[in-house]
mmCIF file with all atom_site columns, C-alpha atoms in Angstrom:
data_model
loop_
_atom_site.group_PDB
_atom_site.id
_atom_site.type_symbol
_atom_site.label_atom_id
_atom_site.label_alt_id
_atom_site.label_comp_id
_atom_site.label_asym_id
_atom_site.label_entity_id
_atom_site.label_seq_id
_atom_site.pdbx_PDB_ins_code
_atom_site.Cartn_x
_atom_site.Cartn_y
_atom_site.Cartn_z
_atom_site.occupancy
_atom_site.B_iso_or_equiv
_atom_site.pdbx_formal_charge
_atom_site.auth_seq_id
_atom_site.auth_comp_id
_atom_site.auth_asym_id
_atom_site.auth_atom_id
_atom_site.pdbx_PDB_model_num
ATOM 1   C CA . UNK A 1 1   ? 43.822 -140.606 80.677 1.00 0.00 ? 1   UNK A CA 1
ATOM 2   C CA . UNK A 1 2   ? 46.269 -138.117 80.914 1.00 0.00 ? 2   UNK A CA 1
ATOM 3   C CA . UNK A 1 3   ? 49.166 -140.201 79.966 1.00 0.00 ? 3   UNK A CA 1
ATOM 4   C CA . UNK A 1 4   ? 47.433 -141.898 77.600 1.00 0.00 ? 4   UNK A CA 1
ATOM 5   C CA . UNK A 1 5   ? 46.781 -138.234 75.652 1.00 0.00 ? 5   UNK A CA 1
ATOM 6   C CA . UNK A 1 6   ? 50.145 -137.522 76.156 1.00 0.00 ? 6   UNK A CA 1
ATOM 7   C CA . UNK A 1 7   ? 51.849 -140.806 74.480 1.00 0.00 ? 7   UNK A CA 1
ATOM 8   C CA . UNK A 1 8   ? 49.901 -140.464 71.791 1.00 0.00 ? 8   UNK A CA 1
ATOM 9   C CA . UNK A 1 9   ? 50.954 -136.394 71.254 1.00 0.00 ? 9   UNK A CA 1
ATOM 10  C CA . UNK A 1 10  ? 53.913 -137.712 71.194 1.00 0.00 ? 10  UNK A CA 1
ATOM 11  C CA . UNK A 1 11  ? 54.256 -139.754 68.669 1.00 0.00 ? 11  UNK A CA 1
ATOM 12  C CA . UNK A 1 12  ? 54.578 -138.733 65.156 1.00 0.00 ? 12  UNK A CA 1
ATOM 13  C CA . UNK A 1 13  ? 55.564 -140.497 62.157 1.00 0.00 ? 13  UNK A CA 1
ATOM 14  C CA . UNK A 1 14  ? 57.144 -138.594 59.483 1.00 0.00 ? 14  UNK A CA 1
ATOM 15  C CA . UNK A 1 15  ? 57.626 -139.447 55.819 1.00 0.00 ? 15  UNK A CA 1
ATOM 16  C CA . UNK A 1 16  ? 60.466 -142.283 55.376 1.00 0.00 ? 16  UNK A CA 1
ATOM 17  C CA . UNK A 1 17  ? 59.683 -143.580 59.019 1.00 0.00 ? 17  UNK A CA 1
ATOM 18  C CA . UNK A 1 18  ? 58.936 -147.141 59.241 1.00 0.00 ? 18  UNK A CA 1
ATOM 19  C CA . UNK A 1 19  ? 58.048 -149.420 62.059 1.00 0.00 ? 19  UNK A CA 1
ATOM 20  C CA . UNK A 1 20  ? 57.294 -152.693 61.202 1.00 0.00 ? 20  UNK A CA 1
ATOM 21  C CA . UNK A 1 21  ? 56.632 -156.135 63.725 1.00 0.00 ? 21  UNK A CA 1
ATOM 22  C CA . UNK A 1 22  ? 57.010 -159.370 61.833 1.00 0.00 ? 22  UNK A CA 1
ATOM 23  C CA . UNK A 1 23  ? 56.231 -162.679 63.122 1.00 0.00 ? 23  UNK A CA 1
ATOM 24  C CA . UNK A 1 24  ? 57.123 -166.164 61.371 1.00 0.00 ? 24  UNK A CA 1
ATOM 25  C CA . UNK A 1 25  ? 57.434 -169.666 62.193 1.00 0.00 ? 25  UNK A CA 1
ATOM 26  C CA . UNK A 1 26  ? 58.182 -172.829 60.321 1.00 0.00 ? 26  UNK A CA 1
ATOM 27  C CA . UNK A 1 27  ? 59.500 -176.484 59.798 1.00 0.00 ? 27  UNK A CA 1
ATOM 28  C CA . UNK A 1 28  ? 61.847 -178.586 57.786 1.00 0.00 ? 28  UNK A CA 1
ATOM 29  C CA . UNK A 1 29  ? 63.520 -181.634 57.458 1.00 0.00 ? 29  UNK A CA 1
ATOM 30  C CA . UNK A 1 30  ? 67.210 -182.340 57.637 1.00 0.00 ? 30  UNK A CA 1
ATOM 31  C CA . UNK A 1 31  ? 68.137 -185.446 55.750 1.00 0.00 ? 31  UNK A CA 1
ATOM 32  C CA . UNK A 1 32  ? 71.869 -185.051 57.671 1.00 0.00 ? 32  UNK A CA 1
ATOM 33  C CA . UNK A 1 33  ? 71.765 -182.607 60.313 1.00 0.00 ? 33  UNK A CA 1
ATOM 34  C CA . UNK A 1 34  ? 75.527 -183.039 60.945 1.00 0.00 ? 34  UNK A CA 1
ATOM 35  C CA . UNK A 1 35  ? 76.759 -183.234 57.553 1.00 0.00 ? 35  UNK A CA 1
ATOM 36  C CA . UNK A 1 36  ? 78.370 -186.864 58.201 1.00 0.00 ? 36  UNK A CA 1
ATOM 37  C CA . UNK A 1 37  ? 79.583 -189.470 55.506 1.00 0.00 ? 37  UNK A CA 1
ATOM 38  C CA . UNK A 1 38  ? 76.128 -191.455 54.779 1.00 0.00 ? 38  UNK A CA 1
ATOM 39  C CA . UNK A 1 39  ? 78.308 -194.469 55.630 1.00 0.00 ? 39  UNK A CA 1
ATOM 40  C CA . UNK A 1 40  ? 78.135 -192.718 59.590 1.00 0.00 ? 40  UNK A CA 1
ATOM 41  C CA . UNK A 1 41  ? 75.830 -192.368 62.352 1.00 0.00 ? 41  UNK A CA 1
ATOM 42  C CA . UNK A 1 42  ? 75.907 -189.477 65.659 1.00 0.00 ? 42  UNK A CA 1
ATOM 43  C CA . UNK A 1 43  ? 77.114 -191.525 68.350 1.00 0.00 ? 43  UNK A CA 1
ATOM 44  C CA . UNK A 1 44  ? 74.176 -193.300 70.050 1.00 0.00 ? 44  UNK A CA 1
ATOM 45  C CA . UNK A 1 45  ? 71.838 -192.397 67.582 1.00 0.00 ? 45  UNK A CA 1
ATOM 46  C CA . UNK A 1 46  ? 70.513 -194.764 64.766 1.00 0.00 ? 46  UNK A CA 1
ATOM 47  C CA . UNK A 1 47  ? 69.559 -192.336 62.466 1.00 0.00 ? 47  UNK A CA 1
ATOM 48  C CA . UNK A 1 48  ? 71.135 -188.655 61.045 1.00 0.00 ? 48  UNK A CA 1
ATOM 49  C CA . UNK A 1 49  ? 68.061 -186.703 59.834 1.00 0.00 ? 49  UNK A CA 1
ATOM 50  C CA . UNK A 1 50  ? 65.446 -184.393 61.860 1.00 0.00 ? 50  UNK A CA 1
ATOM 51  C CA . UNK A 1 51  ? 62.692 -182.449 62.084 1.00 0.00 ? 51  UNK A CA 1
ATOM 52  C CA . UNK A 1 52  ? 63.232 -178.960 63.117 1.00 0.00 ? 52  UNK A CA 1
ATOM 53  C CA . UNK A 1 53  ? 60.574 -176.295 64.035 1.00 0.00 ? 53  UNK A CA 1
ATOM 54  C CA . UNK A 1 54  ? 60.760 -172.687 64.340 1.00 0.00 ? 54  UNK A CA 1
ATOM 55  C CA . UNK A 1 55  ? 59.695 -169.675 65.313 1.00 0.00 ? 55  UNK A CA 1
ATOM 56  C CA . UNK A 1 56  ? 61.008 -165.785 65.207 1.00 0.00 ? 56  UNK A CA 1
ATOM 57  C CA . UNK A 1 57  ? 59.501 -162.712 66.299 1.00 0.00 ? 57  UNK A CA 1
ATOM 58  C CA . UNK A 1 58  ? 61.338 -159.044 64.746 1.00 0.00 ? 58  UNK A CA 1
ATOM 59  C CA . UNK A 1 59  ? 61.303 -155.311 64.567 1.00 0.00 ? 59  UNK A CA 1
ATOM 60  C CA . UNK A 1 60  ? 62.334 -153.198 62.152 1.00 0.00 ? 60  UNK A CA 1
ATOM 61  C CA . UNK A 1 61  ? 62.274 -149.315 62.684 1.00 0.00 ? 61  UNK A CA 1
ATOM 62  C CA . UNK A 1 62  ? 63.617 -146.594 60.840 1.00 0.00 ? 62  UNK A CA 1
ATOM 63  C CA . UNK A 1 63  ? 63.424 -142.181 61.574 1.00 0.00 ? 63  UNK A CA 1
ATOM 64  C CA . UNK A 1 64  ? 64.241 -139.454 59.081 1.00 0.00 ? 64  UNK A CA 1
ATOM 65  C CA . UNK A 1 65  ? 64.746 -136.133 61.054 1.00 0.00 ? 65  UNK A CA 1
ATOM 66  C CA . UNK A 1 66  ? 65.999 -133.828 58.708 1.00 0.00 ? 66  UNK A CA 1
ATOM 67  C CA . UNK A 1 67  ? 68.930 -135.097 57.085 1.00 0.00 ? 67  UNK A CA 1
ATOM 68  C CA . UNK A 1 68  ? 69.718 -137.644 59.820 1.00 0.00 ? 68  UNK A CA 1
ATOM 69  C CA . UNK A 1 69  ? 67.968 -141.014 59.803 1.00 0.00 ? 69  UNK A CA 1
ATOM 70  C CA . UNK A 1 70  ? 68.235 -143.403 62.946 1.00 0.00 ? 70  UNK A CA 1
ATOM 71  C CA . UNK A 1 71  ? 67.717 -147.178 61.940 1.00 0.00 ? 71  UNK A CA 1
ATOM 72  C CA . UNK A 1 72  ? 67.153 -150.431 63.953 1.00 0.00 ? 72  UNK A CA 1
ATOM 73  C CA . UNK A 1 73  ? 66.682 -153.630 63.105 1.00 0.00 ? 73  UNK A CA 1
ATOM 74  C CA . UNK A 1 74  ? 66.373 -156.788 65.438 1.00 0.00 ? 74  UNK A CA 1
ATOM 75  C CA . UNK A 1 75  ? 65.066 -160.904 65.288 1.00 0.00 ? 75  UNK A CA 1
ATOM 76  C CA . UNK A 1 76  ? 64.765 -163.615 68.208 1.00 0.00 ? 76  UNK A CA 1
ATOM 77  C CA . UNK A 1 77  ? 64.518 -167.004 66.403 1.00 0.00 ? 77  UNK A CA 1
ATOM 78  C CA . UNK A 1 78  ? 63.359 -170.299 68.823 1.00 0.00 ? 78  UNK A CA 1
ATOM 79  C CA . UNK A 1 79  ? 64.626 -173.611 67.077 1.00 0.00 ? 79  UNK A CA 1
ATOM 80  C CA . UNK A 1 80  ? 63.201 -177.178 67.954 1.00 0.00 ? 80  UNK A CA 1
ATOM 81  C CA . UNK A 1 81  ? 64.578 -180.113 67.190 1.00 0.00 ? 81  UNK A CA 1
ATOM 82  C CA . UNK A 1 82  ? 62.213 -182.997 67.513 1.00 0.00 ? 82  UNK A CA 1
ATOM 83  C CA . UNK A 1 83  ? 64.822 -186.009 67.708 1.00 0.00 ? 83  UNK A CA 1
ATOM 84  C CA . UNK A 1 84  ? 68.022 -184.050 68.644 1.00 0.00 ? 84  UNK A CA 1
ATOM 85  C CA . UNK A 1 85  ? 66.987 -182.149 71.402 1.00 0.00 ? 85  UNK A CA 1
ATOM 86  C CA . UNK A 1 86  ? 70.348 -180.790 72.834 1.00 0.00 ? 86  UNK A CA 1
ATOM 87  C CA . UNK A 1 87  ? 70.444 -178.559 69.528 1.00 0.00 ? 87  UNK A CA 1
ATOM 88  C CA . UNK A 1 88  ? 67.248 -176.560 70.222 1.00 0.00 ? 88  UNK A CA 1
ATOM 89  C CA . UNK A 1 89  ? 68.476 -173.350 70.822 1.00 0.00 ? 89  UNK A CA 1
ATOM 90  C CA . UNK A 1 90  ? 66.977 -169.590 70.942 1.00 0.00 ? 90  UNK A CA 1
ATOM 91  C CA . UNK A 1 91  ? 69.330 -167.067 68.076 1.00 0.00 ? 91  UNK A CA 1
ATOM 92  C CA . UNK A 1 92  ? 69.430 -163.406 67.957 1.00 0.00 ? 92  UNK A CA 1
ATOM 93  C CA . UNK A 1 93  ? 70.886 -160.854 65.979 1.00 0.00 ? 93  UNK A CA 1
ATOM 94  C CA . UNK A 1 94  ? 69.805 -156.950 65.576 1.00 0.00 ? 94  UNK A CA 1
ATOM 95  C CA . UNK A 1 95  ? 72.225 -153.802 64.604 1.00 0.00 ? 95  UNK A CA 1
ATOM 96  C CA . UNK A 1 96  ? 71.048 -150.549 65.334 1.00 0.00 ? 96  UNK A CA 1
ATOM 97  C CA . UNK A 1 97  ? 73.259 -147.280 63.620 1.00 0.00 ? 97  UNK A CA 1
ATOM 98  C CA . UNK A 1 98  ? 72.586 -143.656 62.231 1.00 0.00 ? 98  UNK A CA 1
ATOM 99  C CA . UNK A 1 99  ? 73.402 -142.084 59.379 1.00 0.00 ? 99  UNK A CA 1
ATOM 100 C CA . UNK A 1 100 ? 73.694 -138.088 58.764 1.00 0.00 ? 100 UNK A CA 1
ATOM 101 C CA . UNK A 1 101 ? 73.374 -136.511 55.319 1.00 0.00 ? 101 UNK A CA 1
ATOM 102 C CA . UNK A 1 102 ? 75.759 -133.548 54.723 1.00 0.00 ? 102 UNK A CA 1
ATOM 103 C CA . UNK A 1 103 ? 76.906 -131.102 51.573 1.00 0.00 ? 103 UNK A CA 1
ATOM 104 C CA . UNK A 1 104 ? 74.907 -130.874 48.795 1.00 0.00 ? 104 UNK A CA 1
ATOM 105 C CA . UNK A 1 105 ? 74.675 -135.117 48.240 1.00 0.00 ? 105 UNK A CA 1
ATOM 106 C CA . UNK A 1 106 ? 77.451 -136.449 50.870 1.00 0.00 ? 106 UNK A CA 1
ATOM 107 C CA . UNK A 1 107 ? 76.471 -138.397 53.808 1.00 0.00 ? 107 UNK A CA 1
ATOM 108 C CA . UNK A 1 108 ? 78.398 -140.320 56.688 1.00 0.00 ? 108 UNK A CA 1
ATOM 109 C CA . UNK A 1 109 ? 76.985 -143.124 59.087 1.00 0.00 ? 109 UNK A CA 1
ATOM 110 C CA . UNK A 1 110 ? 77.736 -145.485 61.743 1.00 0.00 ? 110 UNK A CA 1
ATOM 111 C CA . UNK A 1 111 ? 76.881 -149.083 63.210 1.00 0.00 ? 111 UNK A CA 1
ATOM 112 C CA . UNK A 1 112 ? 76.706 -151.772 66.112 1.00 0.00 ? 112 UNK A CA 1
ATOM 113 C CA . UNK A 1 113 ? 75.179 -155.009 65.115 1.00 0.00 ? 113 UNK A CA 1
ATOM 114 C CA . UNK A 1 114 ? 75.655 -158.106 67.815 1.00 0.00 ? 114 UNK A CA 1
ATOM 115 C CA . UNK A 1 115 ? 74.236 -161.870 66.861 1.00 0.00 ? 115 UNK A CA 1
ATOM 116 C CA . UNK A 1 116 ? 74.087 -164.929 68.764 1.00 0.00 ? 116 UNK A CA 1
ATOM 117 C CA . UNK A 1 117 ? 73.232 -167.860 66.177 1.00 0.00 ? 117 UNK A CA 1
ATOM 118 C CA . UNK A 1 118 ? 73.734 -171.439 65.592 1.00 0.00 ? 118 UNK A CA 1
ATOM 119 C CA . UNK A 1 119 ? 76.402 -172.384 63.277 1.00 0.00 ? 119 UNK A CA 1
ATOM 120 C CA . UNK A 1 120 ? 77.054 -174.447 60.207 1.00 0.00 ? 120 UNK A CA 1
ATOM 121 C CA . UNK A 1 121 ? 78.020 -177.953 61.446 1.00 0.00 ? 121 UNK A CA 1
ATOM 122 C CA . UNK A 1 122 ? 81.107 -178.458 59.346 1.00 0.00 ? 122 UNK A CA 1
ATOM 123 C CA . UNK A 1 123 ? 83.295 -178.114 61.995 1.00 0.00 ? 123 UNK A CA 1
ATOM 124 C CA . UNK A 1 124 ? 81.098 -179.083 65.537 1.00 0.00 ? 124 UNK A CA 1
ATOM 125 C CA . UNK A 1 125 ? 83.539 -180.572 68.014 1.00 0.00 ? 125 UNK A CA 1
ATOM 126 C CA . UNK A 1 126 ? 81.110 -183.256 69.295 1.00 0.00 ? 126 UNK A CA 1
ATOM 127 C CA . UNK A 1 127 ? 77.538 -184.740 68.566 1.00 0.00 ? 127 UNK A CA 1
ATOM 128 C CA . UNK A 1 128 ? 76.486 -182.921 72.061 1.00 0.00 ? 128 UNK A CA 1
ATOM 129 C CA . UNK A 1 129 ? 77.221 -179.569 71.859 1.00 0.00 ? 129 UNK A CA 1
ATOM 130 C CA . UNK A 1 130 ? 75.576 -176.783 69.921 1.00 0.00 ? 130 UNK A CA 1
ATOM 131 C CA . UNK A 1 131 ? 77.981 -174.738 67.602 1.00 0.00 ? 131 UNK A CA 1
ATOM 132 C CA . UNK A 1 132 ? 76.291 -170.799 68.642 1.00 0.00 ? 132 UNK A CA 1
ATOM 133 C CA . UNK A 1 133 ? 78.325 -168.442 66.813 1.00 0.00 ? 133 UNK A CA 1
ATOM 134 C CA . UNK A 1 134 ? 78.695 -164.904 68.550 1.00 0.00 ? 134 UNK A CA 1
ATOM 135 C CA . UNK A 1 135 ? 79.524 -162.031 66.782 1.00 0.00 ? 135 UNK A CA 1
ATOM 136 C CA . UNK A 1 136 ? 79.866 -158.035 67.811 1.00 0.00 ? 136 UNK A CA 1
ATOM 137 C CA . UNK A 1 137 ? 80.551 -155.223 65.051 1.00 0.00 ? 137 UNK A CA 1
ATOM 138 C CA . UNK A 1 138 ? 81.203 -151.408 64.992 1.00 0.00 ? 138 UNK A CA 1
ATOM 139 C CA . UNK A 1 139 ? 81.818 -149.809 62.207 1.00 0.00 ? 139 UNK A CA 1
ATOM 140 C CA . UNK A 1 140 ? 81.352 -146.529 59.816 1.00 0.00 ? 140 UNK A CA 1
ATOM 141 C CA . UNK A 1 141 ? 81.484 -145.021 56.540 1.00 0.00 ? 141 UNK A CA 1
ATOM 142 C CA . UNK A 1 142 ? 81.579 -141.737 54.993 1.00 0.00 ? 142 UNK A CA 1
ATOM 143 C CA . UNK A 1 143 ? 80.610 -141.187 51.242 1.00 0.00 ? 143 UNK A CA 1
ATOM 144 C CA . UNK A 1 144 ? 81.648 -138.102 49.710 1.00 0.00 ? 144 UNK A CA 1
ATOM 145 C CA . UNK A 1 145 ? 80.547 -136.504 46.798 1.00 0.00 ? 145 UNK A CA 1
ATOM 146 C CA . UNK A 1 146 ? 83.413 -134.612 44.471 1.00 0.00 ? 146 UNK A CA 1
ATOM 147 C CA . UNK A 1 147 ? 81.929 -132.358 42.040 1.00 0.00 ? 147 UNK A CA 1
ATOM 148 C CA . UNK A 1 148 ? 83.971 -132.003 38.643 1.00 0.00 ? 148 UNK A CA 1
#
């Protein structure tokens, strides 16, 4: 009981704070999964089309403390192909960042972003390979207001 009271007492939401949880499910049909000519079919297959079911969960958060802001978001998506099951994949993406206001109307920020997602099939090297693209980015900026 004490632990629950301590936890609930420590959670405070201020103006501008945000915590959002999302969940989605989807169905799509692709008439030409590999983007190949109409006279061709994938090796070992008699068709180029497939149905894809996907499910995703995401989290978005924003915490404001004075003129500082901490933020982050992330999602995980599972995609299941009906026939081309070798393309089934789990992709993710996420960002963490920090912004600081200073002076009368200036601010600076830094962020980190990482993702692993199924890429376009245009440069697929083989029909039985998933073309997953991983990326990682770091960045920052300074916005200065110069009164004049």
